[in-house]
Short mmCIF file of C-alpha atoms in Angstrom, two decimals:
data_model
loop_
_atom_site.label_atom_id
_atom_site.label_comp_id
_atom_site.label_asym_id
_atom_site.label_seq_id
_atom_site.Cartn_x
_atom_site.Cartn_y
_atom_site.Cartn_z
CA UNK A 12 44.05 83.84 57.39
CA UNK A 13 45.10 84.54 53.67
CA UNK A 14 43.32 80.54 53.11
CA UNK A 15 40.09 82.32 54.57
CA UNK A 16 40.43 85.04 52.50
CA UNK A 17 40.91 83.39 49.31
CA UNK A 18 37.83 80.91 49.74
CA UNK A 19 35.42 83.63 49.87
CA UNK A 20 37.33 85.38 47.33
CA UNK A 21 36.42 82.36 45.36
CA UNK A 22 32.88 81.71 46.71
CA UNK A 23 31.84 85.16 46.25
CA UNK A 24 32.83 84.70 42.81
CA UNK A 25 31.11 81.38 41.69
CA UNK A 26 28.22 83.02 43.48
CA UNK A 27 28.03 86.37 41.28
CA UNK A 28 28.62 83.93 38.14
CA UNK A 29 25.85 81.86 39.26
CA UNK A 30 23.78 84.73 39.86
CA UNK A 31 24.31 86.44 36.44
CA UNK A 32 23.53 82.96 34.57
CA UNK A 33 20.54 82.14 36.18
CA UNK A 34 18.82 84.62 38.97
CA UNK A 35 19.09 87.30 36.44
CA UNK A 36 18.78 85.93 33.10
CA UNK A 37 16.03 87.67 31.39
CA UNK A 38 15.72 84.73 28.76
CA UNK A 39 13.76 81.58 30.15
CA UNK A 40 15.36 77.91 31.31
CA UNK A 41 13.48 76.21 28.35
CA UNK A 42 14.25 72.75 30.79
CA UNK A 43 12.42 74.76 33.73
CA UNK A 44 9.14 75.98 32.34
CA UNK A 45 6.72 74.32 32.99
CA UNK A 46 5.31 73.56 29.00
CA UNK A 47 8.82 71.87 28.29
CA UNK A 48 7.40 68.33 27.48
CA UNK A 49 4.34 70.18 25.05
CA UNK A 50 6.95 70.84 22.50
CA UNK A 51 6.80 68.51 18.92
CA UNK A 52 10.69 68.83 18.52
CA UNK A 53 13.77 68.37 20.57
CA UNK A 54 17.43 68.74 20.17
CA UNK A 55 19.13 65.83 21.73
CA UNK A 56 23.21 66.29 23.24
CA UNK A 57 24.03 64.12 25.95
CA UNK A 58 27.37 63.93 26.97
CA UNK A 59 29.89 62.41 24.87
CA UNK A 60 32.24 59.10 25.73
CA UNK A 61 36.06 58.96 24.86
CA UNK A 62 36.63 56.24 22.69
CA UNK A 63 39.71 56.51 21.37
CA UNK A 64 40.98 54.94 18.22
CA UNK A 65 38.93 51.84 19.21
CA UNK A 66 35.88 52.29 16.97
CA UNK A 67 36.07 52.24 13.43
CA UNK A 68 33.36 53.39 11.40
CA UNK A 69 32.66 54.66 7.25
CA UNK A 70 32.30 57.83 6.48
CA UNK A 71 28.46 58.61 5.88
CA UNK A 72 26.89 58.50 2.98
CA UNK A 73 26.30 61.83 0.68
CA UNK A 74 22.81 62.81 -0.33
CA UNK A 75 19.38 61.76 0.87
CA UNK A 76 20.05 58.17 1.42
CA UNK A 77 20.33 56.56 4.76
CA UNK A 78 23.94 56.29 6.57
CA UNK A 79 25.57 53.22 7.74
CA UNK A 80 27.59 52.75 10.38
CA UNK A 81 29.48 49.88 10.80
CA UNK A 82 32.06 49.42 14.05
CA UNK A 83 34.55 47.56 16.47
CA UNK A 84 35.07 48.24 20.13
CA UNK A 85 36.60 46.56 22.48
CA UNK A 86 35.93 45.72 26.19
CA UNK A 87 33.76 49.00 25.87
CA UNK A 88 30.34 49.13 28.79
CA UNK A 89 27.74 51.40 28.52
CA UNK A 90 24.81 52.04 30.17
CA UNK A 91 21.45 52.01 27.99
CA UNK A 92 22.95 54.43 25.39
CA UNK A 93 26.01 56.75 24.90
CA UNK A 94 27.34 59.20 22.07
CA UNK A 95 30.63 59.65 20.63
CA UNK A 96 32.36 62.65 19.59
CA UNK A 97 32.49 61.29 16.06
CA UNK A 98 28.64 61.21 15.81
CA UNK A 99 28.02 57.86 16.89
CA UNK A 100 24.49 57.23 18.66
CA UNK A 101 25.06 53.68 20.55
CA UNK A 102 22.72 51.59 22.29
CA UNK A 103 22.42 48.58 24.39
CA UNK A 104 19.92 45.49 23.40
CA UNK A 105 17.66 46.54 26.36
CA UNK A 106 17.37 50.06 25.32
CA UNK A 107 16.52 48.69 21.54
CA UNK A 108 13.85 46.50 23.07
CA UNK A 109 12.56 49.72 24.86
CA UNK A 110 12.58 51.41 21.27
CA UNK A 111 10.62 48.43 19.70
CA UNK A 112 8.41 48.13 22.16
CA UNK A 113 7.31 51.98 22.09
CA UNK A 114 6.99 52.07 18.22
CA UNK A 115 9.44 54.37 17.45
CA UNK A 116 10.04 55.54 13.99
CA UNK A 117 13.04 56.95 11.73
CA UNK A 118 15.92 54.47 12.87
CA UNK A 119 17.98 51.43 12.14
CA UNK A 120 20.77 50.04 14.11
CA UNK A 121 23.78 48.40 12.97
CA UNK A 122 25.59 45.83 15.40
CA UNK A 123 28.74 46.97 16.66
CA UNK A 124 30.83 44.23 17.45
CA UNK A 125 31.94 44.68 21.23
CA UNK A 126 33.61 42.32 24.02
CA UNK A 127 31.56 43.13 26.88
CA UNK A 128 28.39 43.68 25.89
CA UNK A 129 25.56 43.78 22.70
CA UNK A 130 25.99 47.22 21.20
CA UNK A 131 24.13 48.34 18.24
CA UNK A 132 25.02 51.77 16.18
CA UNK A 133 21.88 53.81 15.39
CA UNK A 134 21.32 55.67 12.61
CA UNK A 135 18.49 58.47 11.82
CA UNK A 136 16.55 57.29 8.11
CA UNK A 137 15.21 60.71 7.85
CA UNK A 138 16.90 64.32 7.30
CA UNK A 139 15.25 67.73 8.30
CA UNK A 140 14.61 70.28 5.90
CA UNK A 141 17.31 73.25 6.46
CA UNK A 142 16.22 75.11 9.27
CA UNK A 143 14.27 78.39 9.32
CA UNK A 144 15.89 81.66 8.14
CA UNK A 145 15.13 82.88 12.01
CA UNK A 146 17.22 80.19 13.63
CA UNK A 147 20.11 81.83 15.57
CA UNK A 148 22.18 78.90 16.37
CA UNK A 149 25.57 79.80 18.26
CA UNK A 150 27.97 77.08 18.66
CA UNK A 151 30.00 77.05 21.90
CA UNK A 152 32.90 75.14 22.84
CA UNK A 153 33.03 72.52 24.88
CA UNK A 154 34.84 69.30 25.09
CA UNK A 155 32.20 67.05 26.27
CA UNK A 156 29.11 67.89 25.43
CA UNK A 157 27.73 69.95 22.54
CA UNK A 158 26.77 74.09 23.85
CA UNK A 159 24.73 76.27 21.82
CA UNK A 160 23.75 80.03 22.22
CA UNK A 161 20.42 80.92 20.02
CA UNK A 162 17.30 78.16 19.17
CA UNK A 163 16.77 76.56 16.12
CA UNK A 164 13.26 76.79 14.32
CA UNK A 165 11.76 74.82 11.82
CA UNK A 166 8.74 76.22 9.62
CA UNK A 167 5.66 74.48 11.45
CA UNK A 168 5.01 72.46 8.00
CA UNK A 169 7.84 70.10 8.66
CA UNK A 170 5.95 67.93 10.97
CA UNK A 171 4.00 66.21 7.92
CA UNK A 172 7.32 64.23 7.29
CA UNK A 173 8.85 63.94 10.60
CA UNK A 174 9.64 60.49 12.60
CA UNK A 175 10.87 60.06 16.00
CA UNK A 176 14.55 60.04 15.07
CA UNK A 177 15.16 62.88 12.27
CA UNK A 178 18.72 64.03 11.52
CA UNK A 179 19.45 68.29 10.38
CA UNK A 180 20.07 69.09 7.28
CA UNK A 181 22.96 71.11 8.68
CA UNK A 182 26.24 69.52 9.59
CA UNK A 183 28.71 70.91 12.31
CA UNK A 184 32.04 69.80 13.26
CA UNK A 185 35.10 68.98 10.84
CA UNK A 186 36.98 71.52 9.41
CA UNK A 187 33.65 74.06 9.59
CA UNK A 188 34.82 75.70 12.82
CA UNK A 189 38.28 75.74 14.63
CA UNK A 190 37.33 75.21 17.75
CA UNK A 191 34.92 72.01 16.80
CA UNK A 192 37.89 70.98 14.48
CA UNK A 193 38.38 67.69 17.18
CA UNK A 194 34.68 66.41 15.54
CA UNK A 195 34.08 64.48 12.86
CA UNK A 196 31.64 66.32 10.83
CA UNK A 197 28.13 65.13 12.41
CA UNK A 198 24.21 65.80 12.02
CA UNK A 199 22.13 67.22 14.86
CA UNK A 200 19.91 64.90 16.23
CA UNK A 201 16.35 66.08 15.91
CA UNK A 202 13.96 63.94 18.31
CA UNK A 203 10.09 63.60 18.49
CA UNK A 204 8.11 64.57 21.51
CA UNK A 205 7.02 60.66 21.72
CA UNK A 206 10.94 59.78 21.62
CA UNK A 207 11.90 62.27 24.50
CA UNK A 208 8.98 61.25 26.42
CA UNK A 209 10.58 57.43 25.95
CA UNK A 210 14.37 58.52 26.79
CA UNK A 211 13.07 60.51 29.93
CA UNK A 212 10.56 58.13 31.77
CA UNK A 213 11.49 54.57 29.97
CA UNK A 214 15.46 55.37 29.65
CA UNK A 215 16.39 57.83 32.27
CA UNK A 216 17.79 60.33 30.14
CA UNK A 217 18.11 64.11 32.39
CA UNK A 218 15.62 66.47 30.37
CA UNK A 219 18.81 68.88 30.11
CA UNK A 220 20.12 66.69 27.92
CA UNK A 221 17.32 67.87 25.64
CA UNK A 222 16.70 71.15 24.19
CA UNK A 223 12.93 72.78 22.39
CA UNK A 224 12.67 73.56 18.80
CA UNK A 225 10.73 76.65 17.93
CA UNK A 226 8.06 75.97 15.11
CA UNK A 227 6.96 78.73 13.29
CA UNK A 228 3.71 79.72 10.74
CA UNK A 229 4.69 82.43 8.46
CA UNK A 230 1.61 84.67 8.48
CA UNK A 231 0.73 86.67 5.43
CA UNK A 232 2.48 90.17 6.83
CA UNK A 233 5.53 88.33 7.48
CA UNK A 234 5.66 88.35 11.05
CA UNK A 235 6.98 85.01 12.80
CA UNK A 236 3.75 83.11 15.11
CA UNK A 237 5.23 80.35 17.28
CA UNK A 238 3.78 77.11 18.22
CA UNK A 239 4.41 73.73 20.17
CA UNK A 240 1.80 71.82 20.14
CA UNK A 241 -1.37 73.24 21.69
CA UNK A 242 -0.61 75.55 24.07
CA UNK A 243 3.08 77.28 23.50
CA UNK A 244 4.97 79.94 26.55
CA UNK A 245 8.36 79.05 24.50
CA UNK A 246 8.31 82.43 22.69
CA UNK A 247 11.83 83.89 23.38
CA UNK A 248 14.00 83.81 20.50
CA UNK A 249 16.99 84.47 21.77
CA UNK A 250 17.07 82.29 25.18
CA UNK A 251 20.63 80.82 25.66
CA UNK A 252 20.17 77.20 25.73
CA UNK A 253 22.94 75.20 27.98
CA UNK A 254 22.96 71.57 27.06
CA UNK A 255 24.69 70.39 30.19
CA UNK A 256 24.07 68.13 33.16
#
């Protein structure tokens, strides 16, 4: 009897949690409206693979110039693409094939030398402007996969010098915050709508894994106009965005 008892204890409980996340949310599911793949930006945060000590890699480089990433793993598989909690975007030679093919600007790869399998290391050629003074960006913690309370926005005039794979100006991990003191200080990545539309329908990559970015005209009064493309419903500020599968 007590067994009974305690299960719907506990299901009445995930229920109610469930409820107050999503049922009554007042902020929108930017990965359940229906405009989610009109947006020009993304934030891209798959899960992350456990490594270990097996990959080596230099630090990145300081400044405006492009980072390198040179590395060793052994007897590691993958499927199409995976990231690493120190930063690391790797890809298979089929998924670099898919990028090729596609067109896709702002990356170079950097063989990774690997026992099972051809691995390459990408690397984003271009960094973001900082972003907007209206971003309200909330790091979570989580061990897997990177959570965030807030959206970011970008002033709508970064788009003239944008590519498909853009790295933020802003850095998280390190020594920044205690609880994301088990990263190695990283970038976000900062996709293209053309490279999410290639992940999602060419890759396979789960939309959740992707997140909106907000662009913004400053109009002459001061007040904040959003956009995304040509017709925008992402308007909420303040939606709590939950990178997770």
């Amino acid at each position: 009897m007590n067994i009974y008892l305690i299960s719907a204890f506990l299901v009445s409980v995930v229920s109610i949690l469930l409820l107050e996340k999503y049922a009554l949310r007042k902020d929108p599911i930017p990965q359940l409206q229906p405009d989610f793949m009109k947006h020009d930006l993304y934030i891209f945060s798959p899960p992350y693979i456990d490594i270990g000590s097996g990959f080596l890699r230099d630090v990145e480089s300081e400044g405006d110039e492009t980072e390198e990433k040179y590395g060793k793993l052994h007897r590691l598989k993958i499927d199409d693409y995976a990231f690493t909690r120190f930063g690391d975007f790797l890809i298979t030679k089929d998924t670099l094939d898919v990028f090729h093919e596609n067109n896709l600007t702002g990356f170079q790869v950097s063989p990774v030398q690997n026992d099972e399998s051809e691995i390459y290391c990408l690397s984003a050629m271009h960094t973001m402007p900082p972003f907007s003074n209206k971003t309200t960006l909330k790091l979570e913690f989580s061990p897997k996969k990177l959570v965030f309370d807030g959206t970011i926005f970008y002033d709508k005039e970064v788009l003239s010098n944008a590519l498909d794979f853009n790295r933020s100006h802003e850095s998280f991990g390190g020594n920044s915050r205690f609880l994301y003191s088990s990263y190695i200080s990283q970038k976000y990545w900062i996709l293209s709508n053309k490279a999410v539309h290639v992940l999602i329908h060419k890759i396979g990559v789960s939309q959740w894994n992707f997140v909106p970015v907000v662009l913004s005209d400053k109009a002459e009064d001061g007040e904040i106009k959003t956009s995304n493309n040509k017709n925008n419903k992402f308007k909420n500020e303040s939606h709590k965005s939950i990178l997770k599968n």
